Short mmCIF file of C-alpha atoms in Angstrom, two decimals:
data_model
loop_
_atom_site.label_atom_id
_atom_site.label_comp_id
_atom_site.label_asym_id
_atom_site.label_seq_id
_atom_site.Cartn_x
_atom_site.Cartn_y
_atom_site.Cartn_z
CA MET A 11 107.24 97.62 115.42
CA PRO A 12 108.37 101.20 114.95
CA GLY A 13 109.85 102.16 111.60
CA VAL A 14 113.53 102.87 111.08
CA ARG A 15 114.38 106.54 111.53
CA ILE A 16 115.33 108.46 108.42
CA SER A 17 118.60 109.51 110.07
CA THR A 18 119.44 105.83 110.56
CA LYS A 19 118.58 105.06 106.94
CA LEU A 20 120.70 107.94 105.67
CA GLY A 21 123.52 107.01 108.04
CA LEU A 22 123.49 103.40 106.87
CA GLY A 23 123.33 104.52 103.27
CA LEU A 24 126.27 106.88 103.76
CA THR A 25 128.27 104.17 105.56
CA LEU A 26 127.59 101.56 102.89
CA THR A 27 128.36 104.00 100.08
CA SER A 28 131.60 105.03 101.75
CA ALA A 29 132.50 101.38 102.35
CA VAL A 30 131.91 100.48 98.70
CA ILE A 31 133.81 103.48 97.30
CA LEU A 32 136.72 103.32 99.74
CA GLY A 33 136.82 99.52 99.56
CA ALA A 34 137.05 99.65 95.77
CA TYR A 35 139.73 102.33 95.98
CA GLY A 36 141.71 100.32 98.57
CA TYR A 37 141.44 97.18 96.48
CA SER A 38 142.69 98.99 93.38
CA GLN A 39 145.59 100.43 95.36
CA LEU A 40 146.52 96.96 96.62
CA GLN A 41 146.42 95.61 93.08
CA LYS A 42 148.62 98.46 91.90
CA GLU A 43 151.03 97.96 94.80
CA GLU A 44 151.28 94.23 94.08
CA HIS A 45 151.91 94.94 90.40
CA ASP A 46 154.62 97.48 91.22
CA LEU A 47 156.32 95.13 93.67
CA ARG A 48 156.21 92.24 91.19
CA THR A 49 157.63 94.45 88.46
CA ALA A 50 160.47 95.72 90.66
CA THR A 51 161.33 92.21 91.85
CA GLU A 52 161.22 90.85 88.32
CA GLN A 53 163.46 93.62 86.99
CA ALA A 54 166.04 93.07 89.73
CA ALA A 55 166.01 89.30 89.21
CA ARG A 56 166.25 89.68 85.42
CA LEU A 57 169.26 92.00 85.78
CA LEU A 58 170.95 89.39 87.96
CA ALA A 59 170.05 86.59 85.55
CA THR A 60 171.32 88.55 82.55
CA ALA A 61 174.61 89.28 84.28
CA LEU A 62 174.98 85.60 85.21
CA GLN A 63 174.09 84.60 81.63
CA VAL A 64 176.94 86.67 80.21
CA ALA A 65 179.39 85.40 82.82
CA MET A 66 178.36 81.76 82.34
CA GLU A 67 178.56 81.97 78.53
CA ASN A 68 182.08 83.46 78.76
CA ALA A 69 183.21 80.86 81.29
CA LEU A 70 181.80 77.96 79.26
CA ARG A 71 183.27 79.35 76.04
CA ASP A 72 186.71 79.59 77.66
CA GLY A 73 186.32 76.19 79.38
CA GLN A 74 186.75 77.72 82.82
CA ALA A 75 184.55 75.48 84.97
CA ALA A 76 186.27 76.77 88.08
CA ASP A 77 185.10 80.28 87.23
CA VAL A 78 181.50 79.04 87.13
CA ASN A 79 181.76 77.54 90.60
CA GLU A 80 183.46 80.66 91.86
CA ILE A 81 180.63 82.83 90.51
CA LEU A 82 178.01 80.66 92.19
CA GLU A 83 179.84 80.66 95.53
CA SER A 84 180.23 84.44 95.38
CA LEU A 85 176.50 84.81 94.66
CA ASP A 86 175.66 82.44 97.52
CA HIS A 87 177.67 84.58 99.93
CA ARG A 88 176.04 87.73 98.61
CA ASP A 89 172.41 86.45 98.57
CA PRO A 90 171.97 82.89 99.86
CA THR A 91 168.23 82.95 99.12
CA VAL A 92 168.83 82.95 95.36
CA ASP A 93 169.36 79.55 93.72
CA VAL A 94 171.15 79.21 90.36
CA PHE A 95 171.19 76.18 88.06
CA VAL A 96 173.10 75.48 84.84
CA PHE A 97 171.62 72.82 82.53
CA ASP A 98 173.29 71.20 79.53
CA ALA A 99 171.61 70.74 76.17
CA GLN A 100 169.74 67.66 77.45
CA ALA A 101 168.27 69.63 80.42
CA VAL A 102 170.49 67.83 82.90
CA PRO A 103 171.72 70.09 85.71
CA VAL A 104 175.51 70.24 85.55
CA VAL A 105 176.17 73.08 87.96
CA ARG A 106 174.04 74.53 90.78
CA SER A 107 174.49 76.81 93.74
CA PRO A 108 174.89 75.34 97.24
CA GLY A 109 171.65 74.37 99.01
CA SER A 110 169.53 74.60 95.88
CA SER A 111 168.25 71.04 95.77
CA GLN A 112 164.84 72.01 97.23
CA THR A 113 163.99 74.28 94.30
CA LEU A 114 165.34 72.12 91.47
CA HIS A 115 161.89 70.70 90.69
CA LEU A 116 160.60 74.20 90.05
CA VAL A 117 162.89 74.81 87.06
CA GLU A 118 163.25 71.40 85.42
CA ASP A 119 160.21 71.75 83.16
CA ALA A 120 160.97 75.41 82.52
CA SER A 121 164.54 74.61 81.43
CA ARG A 122 163.29 71.99 78.97
CA ARG A 123 160.86 74.52 77.45
CA VAL A 124 163.64 77.10 77.08
CA LEU A 125 165.99 74.56 75.46
CA LYS A 126 163.21 73.64 73.08
CA THR A 127 162.03 77.14 72.18
CA HIS A 128 165.36 79.01 72.59
CA HIS A 129 163.41 81.82 74.32
CA SER A 130 163.80 83.07 77.86
CA LEU A 131 161.05 82.37 80.42
CA THR A 132 159.88 84.33 83.47
CA HIS A 133 157.33 82.77 85.82
CA PHE A 134 155.87 83.41 89.29
CA ALA A 135 155.29 80.05 90.98
CA GLY A 136 153.53 78.84 94.10
CA PRO A 137 150.19 79.67 95.80
CA GLU A 138 148.79 82.93 94.44
CA LYS A 139 152.05 83.04 92.42
CA LEU A 140 153.84 84.49 95.44
CA SER A 141 156.21 81.61 96.31
CA HIS A 142 159.17 81.90 93.89
CA LEU A 143 160.20 83.89 90.85
CA LEU A 144 161.70 81.74 88.08
CA ILE A 145 163.86 83.20 85.31
CA VAL A 146 165.33 80.77 82.76
CA LEU A 147 167.68 82.03 80.00
CA PRO A 148 169.28 80.09 77.13
CA LEU A 149 173.10 79.78 77.04
CA HIS A 150 174.62 80.23 73.58
CA SER A 151 177.82 79.01 71.94
CA ASP A 152 180.56 81.21 70.48
CA ASP A 153 178.59 82.28 67.42
CA SER A 154 175.46 83.01 69.52
CA THR A 155 173.33 80.81 67.30
CA VAL A 156 173.55 77.43 69.00
CA VAL A 157 171.98 76.89 72.43
CA VAL A 158 174.26 74.71 74.49
CA GLY A 159 172.42 74.93 77.79
CA ALA A 160 170.16 76.94 80.07
CA LEU A 161 170.62 79.15 83.10
CA ALA A 162 167.88 79.13 85.77
CA VAL A 163 167.60 81.67 88.59
CA VAL A 164 165.11 80.98 91.42
CA LYS A 165 164.36 83.84 93.80
CA PRO A 166 162.03 83.35 96.80
CA LEU A 167 159.30 85.96 97.24
CA ASP A 168 159.09 86.06 101.03
CA GLY A 169 159.97 89.74 101.12
CA LEU A 170 157.35 90.52 98.47
CA ARG A 171 154.68 88.67 100.45
CA GLN A 172 155.60 90.52 103.63
CA ASP A 173 155.48 93.85 101.85
CA LEU A 174 152.06 93.03 100.39
CA GLU A 175 150.70 91.88 103.75
CA SER A 176 151.96 95.05 105.42
CA THR A 177 150.48 97.20 102.68
CA SER A 178 147.16 95.33 102.89
CA ARG A 179 146.93 95.84 106.65
CA ALA A 180 147.72 99.53 106.31
CA THR A 181 145.19 99.96 103.50
CA VAL A 182 142.41 98.13 105.36
CA LEU A 183 143.09 100.12 108.50
CA SER A 184 143.01 103.37 106.54
CA VAL A 185 139.75 102.43 104.81
CA LEU A 186 138.08 101.44 108.09
CA THR A 187 139.27 104.65 109.73
CA LEU A 188 137.87 106.74 106.88
CA ILE A 189 134.55 104.87 106.90
CA THR A 190 134.22 105.29 110.67
CA GLY A 191 135.09 108.97 110.48
CA ILE A 192 132.69 109.66 107.61
CA SER A 193 129.91 107.74 109.38
CA LEU A 194 130.40 109.61 112.66
CA VAL A 195 130.51 113.00 110.97
CA GLY A 196 127.48 112.12 108.82
CA TRP A 197 125.53 110.88 111.84
CA LEU A 198 126.36 114.05 113.78
CA LEU A 199 125.28 116.28 110.89
CA LEU A 200 122.05 114.31 110.44
CA MET A 201 121.31 114.63 114.14
CA LEU A 202 121.91 118.38 114.16
CA TYR A 203 120.31 119.38 110.87
CA LEU A 204 117.62 116.74 110.26
CA GLN A 205 116.59 114.51 113.16
CA ARG A 206 116.32 117.14 115.90
CA PRO A 207 114.44 119.71 113.75
CA LEU A 208 112.04 116.98 112.61
CA GLU A 209 111.51 115.89 116.22
CA ARG A 210 110.52 119.46 117.06
CA VAL A 211 108.10 119.49 114.11
CA VAL A 212 106.58 116.16 115.23
CA GLY A 213 106.14 117.49 118.75
CA ALA A 214 104.36 120.56 117.40
CA MET A 215 102.15 118.32 115.22
CA ARG A 216 101.10 116.34 118.28
CA ALA A 217 100.23 119.59 120.03
CA VAL A 218 98.15 120.73 117.04
CA ARG A 219 96.39 117.37 116.93
CA GLY A 220 95.53 117.91 120.58
CA GLY A 221 93.86 121.21 119.69
CA ASP A 222 96.68 123.69 120.35
CA PHE A 223 96.80 125.80 117.18
CA THR A 224 99.36 128.16 118.70
CA ALA A 225 102.12 125.53 118.57
CA THR A 226 104.93 126.63 116.24
CA VAL A 227 108.52 125.60 115.58
CA THR A 228 111.45 128.02 115.61
CA PRO A 229 113.37 127.70 112.32
CA GLY A 230 116.99 126.77 112.94
CA SER A 231 118.31 127.25 109.41
CA ASP A 232 117.41 128.51 105.96
CA ASP A 233 117.83 125.17 104.19
CA GLU A 234 115.18 122.68 103.05
CA VAL A 235 114.35 121.70 106.64
CA GLY A 236 113.89 125.38 107.44
CA GLU A 237 111.47 125.65 104.51
CA VAL A 238 109.52 122.69 105.94
CA VAL A 239 109.37 124.44 109.32
CA HIS A 240 108.16 127.69 107.73
CA ALA A 241 105.53 125.77 105.74
CA PHE A 242 104.39 123.96 108.90
CA ASN A 243 104.06 127.21 110.84
CA GLY A 244 102.05 128.69 107.97
CA MET A 245 99.82 125.62 107.87
CA VAL A 246 99.17 125.82 111.62
CA LYS A 247 98.27 129.49 111.27
CA GLU A 248 95.86 128.71 108.42
CA LEU A 249 94.34 125.85 110.43
CA GLY A 250 93.72 128.20 113.33
CA GLU A 251 92.05 130.70 111.02
CA ALA A 252 90.03 127.91 109.40
CA ARG A 253 88.92 126.73 112.83
CA GLN A 254 87.68 130.22 113.63
CA ARG A 255 85.84 130.35 110.31
CA LEU A 256 84.29 126.95 110.97
CA SER A 257 83.12 128.12 114.36
CA ALA A 258 81.52 131.16 112.76
CA GLU A 259 79.99 128.97 110.04
CA ALA A 260 78.66 126.59 112.68
CA GLU A 261 76.96 129.46 114.44
CA SER A 262 75.50 130.66 111.14
CA ARG A 263 74.38 127.13 110.32
CA LEU A 264 72.65 126.79 113.66
CA ALA A 265 70.87 130.07 113.06
CA LEU A 266 69.90 128.93 109.56
CA GLU A 267 68.66 125.57 110.85
CA ALA A 268 66.59 127.36 113.47
CA GLY A 269 65.08 129.48 110.72
CA LEU A 270 64.43 126.42 108.59
CA ARG A 271 62.70 124.71 111.48
CA ARG A 272 60.48 127.75 111.80
CA VAL A 273 59.76 127.59 108.08
CA ASP A 274 58.91 123.90 108.39
CA LYS A 275 56.56 124.66 111.23
CA LEU A 276 54.88 127.39 109.19
CA ALA A 277 54.56 124.98 106.28
CA ALA A 278 52.96 122.44 108.59
CA VAL A 279 50.58 125.07 109.88
CA GLY A 280 49.79 126.06 106.30
CA GLN A 281 48.99 122.47 105.31
CA LEU A 282 46.80 122.05 108.37
CA SER A 283 45.14 125.41 107.79
CA ALA A 284 44.26 124.54 104.22
CA GLY A 285 42.55 121.35 105.34
CA LEU A 286 40.67 123.04 108.16
CA ALA A 287 39.57 125.91 105.94
CA HIS A 288 38.15 123.52 103.38
CA GLU A 289 36.25 121.52 106.01
CA ILE A 290 34.97 124.52 107.98
CA GLY A 291 34.20 126.91 105.13
CA SER A 292 31.01 125.36 103.71
CA PRO A 293 29.20 124.63 107.03
CA LEU A 294 30.18 128.09 108.24
CA LEU A 295 28.50 129.80 105.27
CA ILE A 296 25.28 127.87 105.94
CA LEU A 297 25.37 128.73 109.64
CA ASN A 298 25.96 132.43 108.90
CA GLY A 299 23.10 132.61 106.39
CA ARG A 300 20.61 130.96 108.74
CA ALA A 301 21.63 133.26 111.62
CA GLN A 302 21.15 136.37 109.43
CA ALA A 303 17.71 135.13 108.43
CA LEU A 304 16.67 134.63 112.06
CA ALA A 305 18.01 138.06 113.06
CA ALA A 306 15.95 139.72 110.28
CA ARG A 307 12.60 138.21 111.32
CA ALA A 308 10.51 140.75 113.25
CA ASP A 309 8.03 138.19 114.50
CA LEU A 310 10.58 136.47 116.69
CA PRO A 311 11.18 137.39 120.29
CA ASP A 312 13.92 139.92 121.01
CA ASP A 313 16.11 137.42 122.83
CA VAL A 314 15.98 135.06 119.86
CA ARG A 315 16.95 137.80 117.41
CA ARG A 316 19.70 139.00 119.80
CA ASN A 317 21.12 135.48 119.95
CA ALA A 318 20.87 135.28 116.15
CA ARG A 319 22.87 138.51 115.78
CA ILE A 320 25.49 137.07 118.16
CA LEU A 321 25.68 133.98 115.92
CA VAL A 322 26.13 136.22 112.87
CA GLU A 323 28.95 138.18 114.51
CA GLN A 324 30.77 135.07 115.70
CA SER A 325 30.36 133.25 112.39
CA GLU A 326 31.79 136.30 110.58
CA ARG A 327 34.69 136.23 113.04
CA ILE A 328 35.28 132.55 112.26
CA GLU A 329 35.09 133.40 108.54
CA ARG A 330 37.84 135.99 108.93
CA ILE A 331 40.01 133.45 110.78
CA VAL A 332 39.42 130.89 108.03
CA ARG A 333 40.33 133.48 105.37
CA GLN A 334 43.58 134.22 107.22
CA LEU A 335 44.37 130.49 107.41
CA LEU A 336 43.79 130.20 103.66
CA ASP A 337 46.11 133.14 103.01
CA LEU A 338 48.74 131.39 105.13
CA ALA A 339 48.31 128.12 103.25
CA ARG A 340 48.62 129.68 99.79
CA ARG A 341 52.26 129.81 98.44
CA LYS A 342 53.15 133.07 96.84
CA PRO A 343 54.51 132.59 93.31
CA SER A 344 58.33 132.63 93.28
CA LYS A 345 60.14 135.24 91.24
CA LEU A 346 62.23 133.36 88.66
CA GLU A 347 65.38 134.85 87.21
CA SER A 348 68.44 133.75 85.26
CA LEU A 349 71.10 132.48 87.65
CA ASP A 350 74.13 130.24 87.98
CA ALA A 351 73.08 126.94 89.57
CA LEU A 352 76.69 126.12 90.42
CA ALA A 353 77.09 129.09 92.75
CA SER A 354 73.79 128.42 94.52
CA VAL A 355 74.42 124.71 95.10
CA ARG A 356 78.07 125.20 96.02
CA ALA A 357 77.05 127.65 98.75
CA VAL A 358 74.78 125.01 100.29
CA VAL A 359 77.49 122.33 100.06
CA GLU A 360 80.01 124.61 101.77
CA LEU A 361 77.42 125.40 104.43
CA LEU A 362 76.93 121.72 105.26
CA GLU A 363 80.60 120.66 105.09
CA PHE A 364 81.04 121.23 108.81
CA ASP A 365 77.96 119.14 109.61
CA ALA A 366 79.33 116.36 107.37
CA ARG A 367 82.69 116.36 109.14
CA LYS A 368 80.91 116.35 112.49
CA ARG A 369 78.97 113.27 111.42
CA ASP A 370 82.17 111.69 109.97
CA VAL A 371 80.54 111.59 106.54
CA ARG A 372 82.52 112.35 103.39
CA LEU A 373 80.75 115.10 101.40
CA THR A 374 82.00 115.45 97.81
CA PHE A 375 80.93 117.95 95.16
CA HIS A 376 81.61 117.74 91.42
CA SER A 377 80.41 119.94 88.60
CA GLU A 378 80.68 119.37 84.87
CA GLU A 379 81.36 122.57 83.00
CA PRO A 380 80.15 124.54 81.22
CA LEU A 381 76.70 124.54 82.82
CA PRO A 382 73.78 126.37 81.20
CA ARG A 383 72.15 129.11 83.25
CA VAL A 384 68.76 128.21 84.69
CA LEU A 385 65.57 130.19 85.15
CA ALA A 386 64.97 129.74 88.85
CA ASN A 387 64.46 131.36 92.20
CA GLY A 388 67.77 131.43 94.05
CA ASP A 389 66.25 130.87 97.47
CA GLY A 390 64.04 128.09 96.17
CA LEU A 391 66.94 126.30 94.45
CA GLN A 392 69.04 126.52 97.61
CA GLN A 393 66.06 125.25 99.64
CA VAL A 394 65.88 122.18 97.37
CA ALA A 395 69.61 121.47 97.71
CA LEU A 396 69.53 122.08 101.46
CA ASN A 397 66.59 119.75 102.09
CA LEU A 398 68.08 116.94 99.98
CA LEU A 399 71.54 117.25 101.53
CA THR A 400 70.16 117.45 105.05
CA ASN A 401 68.16 114.25 104.52
CA ALA A 402 71.19 112.51 102.94
CA LEU A 403 73.52 113.44 105.81
CA ARG A 404 70.94 112.36 108.36
CA ALA A 405 70.51 108.97 106.66
CA THR A 406 74.23 108.25 106.15
CA PRO A 407 76.10 106.44 108.96
CA ARG A 408 79.59 107.38 110.13
CA GLY A 409 82.22 106.64 107.54
CA GLY A 410 79.71 106.89 104.67
CA GLU A 411 79.66 109.25 101.71
CA VAL A 412 77.30 111.80 100.17
CA ARG A 413 78.03 112.72 96.54
CA VAL A 414 76.65 115.92 95.00
CA THR A 415 76.92 116.39 91.23
CA LEU A 416 75.85 119.13 88.82
CA ALA A 417 75.78 118.44 85.09
CA PRO A 418 73.94 119.51 81.93
CA SER A 419 70.90 117.32 81.32
CA THR A 420 68.11 116.45 78.96
CA PHE A 421 64.94 115.27 80.67
CA GLN A 422 61.24 114.64 80.14
CA PRO A 423 59.09 116.50 82.70
CA ALA A 424 56.29 113.93 82.40
CA PRO A 425 55.32 111.03 80.14
CA GLY A 426 54.16 112.31 76.78
CA LEU A 427 55.86 115.70 77.07
CA ARG A 428 58.77 116.80 74.91
CA GLU A 429 62.30 116.57 76.21
CA ARG A 430 63.87 119.68 77.66
CA HIS A 431 67.38 120.88 78.41
CA GLY A 432 68.55 122.02 81.80
CA VAL A 433 70.79 121.23 84.76
CA ARG A 434 70.75 117.97 86.73
CA LEU A 435 71.34 118.09 90.49
CA SER A 436 72.26 114.63 91.80
CA VAL A 437 72.42 113.85 95.53
CA GLU A 438 73.47 110.27 96.30
CA ASP A 439 74.22 108.81 99.73
CA THR A 440 75.41 105.47 101.11
CA GLY A 441 72.88 105.54 103.93
CA VAL A 442 70.26 103.15 105.23
CA GLY A 443 67.99 103.45 102.18
CA MET A 444 64.24 102.80 102.05
CA ASP A 445 61.93 99.96 101.17
CA ASP A 446 59.25 100.20 98.47
CA ALA A 447 56.48 101.03 100.95
CA ALA A 448 58.33 104.05 102.30
CA LEU A 449 59.38 105.09 98.80
CA GLU A 450 55.75 105.33 97.67
CA ARG A 451 54.89 107.79 100.46
CA PHE A 452 58.15 109.70 100.44
CA PHE A 453 56.70 112.98 99.14
CA GLU A 454 53.59 112.93 101.35
CA PRO A 455 53.38 115.81 103.87
CA PHE A 456 54.16 114.79 107.46
CA PHE A 457 55.48 111.37 106.37
CA THR A 458 58.96 110.76 107.79
CA THR A 459 61.11 107.84 108.81
CA TRP A 460 63.12 110.09 111.16
CA SER A 461 60.45 111.34 113.53
CA ALA A 462 62.52 110.21 116.50
CA HIS A 463 65.39 112.39 115.23
CA GLY A 464 63.43 115.58 114.64
CA GLY A 465 62.05 114.90 111.16
CA THR A 466 58.84 116.72 110.26
CA GLY A 467 58.00 115.06 106.95
CA LEU A 468 57.76 118.43 105.19
CA GLY A 469 61.23 118.83 103.64
CA LEU A 470 60.64 116.62 100.61
CA PRO A 471 57.10 117.90 99.92
CA VAL A 472 58.63 121.38 99.83
CA VAL A 473 61.26 120.08 97.37
CA LYS A 474 58.51 118.63 95.22
CA ALA A 475 56.52 121.86 95.23
CA ILE A 476 59.52 124.07 94.41
CA VAL A 477 60.73 121.82 91.58
CA ALA A 478 57.25 121.67 90.08
CA GLU A 479 56.98 125.45 90.32
CA HIS A 480 60.22 125.72 88.33
CA GLY A 481 58.98 123.41 85.60
CA GLY A 482 61.44 120.69 86.54
CA ALA A 483 61.30 117.08 87.64
CA VAL A 484 62.54 115.09 90.62
CA THR A 485 63.08 111.33 90.85
CA VAL A 486 64.29 109.10 93.66
CA THR A 487 65.68 105.56 93.79
CA SER A 488 66.58 103.71 96.96
CA ARG A 489 67.52 100.27 98.26
CA PRO A 490 67.55 99.23 101.90
CA GLY A 491 71.08 99.15 103.23
CA GLN A 492 72.58 100.63 100.03
CA GLY A 493 71.50 104.27 100.04
CA THR A 494 69.23 106.73 98.26
CA HIS A 495 69.72 108.69 95.03
CA PHE A 496 67.79 111.90 94.25
CA ILE A 497 67.92 113.51 90.80
CA VAL A 498 66.45 116.99 90.29
CA HIS A 499 66.16 118.58 86.83
CA ILE A 500 65.83 122.36 86.52
CA PRO A 501 65.12 123.75 83.01
CA SER A 502 67.56 126.16 81.41
CA GLU A 503 66.67 129.84 81.25
CA LYS A 504 65.38 129.67 77.66
CA GLU A 505 62.73 127.06 78.48
CA GLU A 506 59.50 127.29 80.43
CA GLY A 507 56.87 124.72 81.24
CA THR A 508 55.11 122.69 83.84
CA GLY A 509 57.07 120.49 86.16
CA ALA A 510 56.47 116.89 87.02
CA VAL A 511 57.56 114.49 89.71
#
């Protein structure tokens, strides 16, 4: 299921935020409007009740009952919705306006409370307190100290309810209109300034993933999205340049591998030559000596001495060939110098990064600093790293990992020798590993478990010889199906000695 677009998320967030803010504002306005309407209605009703209170007290004081009825009839003609009641001291209604019987029950309890407390009472009655407004005032005697009755005014709130309903509808409509407008404007702005530019960037990304490193996006603005577009265009340009560099590195690597294969072949020839020279040398010397003796005897026939001289010449020729084979087999001593192992190993790692990516193998390199300088031959040290990394990459399946680590170390070149300080080169893979039988023969010349894949069996013997020549040590651990771990120790530049494996 595809994910929700960011424009949709932002649009929903903007809509919800607007709804909450405007809804809260509308609700507060409705509350304020209701309060204002209640206050205005209460003030008008209280003015009427106060005026009636004065008139009723004067009429009762003068004993003019007819005036009371006249006042109520006049009020009924003026506002028939208002009901007025006059209670005696026992809360019994003695006078009331016409048609007020339906609201009498609303003020009976209130009149008793007023007669008991001698304080006026104002109360909103009914559902949501929007049915009727009750105002009950005490009626005093001549000296204004004795309460002789109570006056109750009941005003229906139909007009107030209608005003509140009208205001509520207008407020809700205004809020919905504002939310809709803000949402539409926000959605349009998101489409213009976010979604469409990002769609262009995504399209260019797909083109780059397909191999088109010329795909760019035209910036439409100088805002944050424009910065993203500029950064993307710069990244695509750098990727194109990196691809060109990788192609050049691949060509260099192929040339280097071809040279290494030639070196391996020469090493194989050297090993074979050394064996042949040892086996041929001694019999050849005997053959040459006997032929010279026969050629020097004057009592032998000429053809015998001539054949003997031919044997001498050919044996000397074979001797020269054997001497050349021995010269080929002998390694020339490497020139050791103080160097930075980090730079040498890092160059090999960078060289093989392309091969690792091609094999879908993760190649990682870590170095602990500071590293001591080592006394080594730069080419030899790189040859060691190259052979170990090549074997590790070859043995690691797709999705595996090869870890290369450099760190200061303390090691013992061989049992019984003193410990030495130097640099440890660790090459660990998650490849197929080896069993114990293969591990015992791992450093033998011409032994390889990858003959079907071009292995010669000479890479690790070369590693062994170079490390020993540097006075270092190399160890290997491996488990079938779990990988192989090589550790090479190279002494620091202030130490010299004999290496061990």
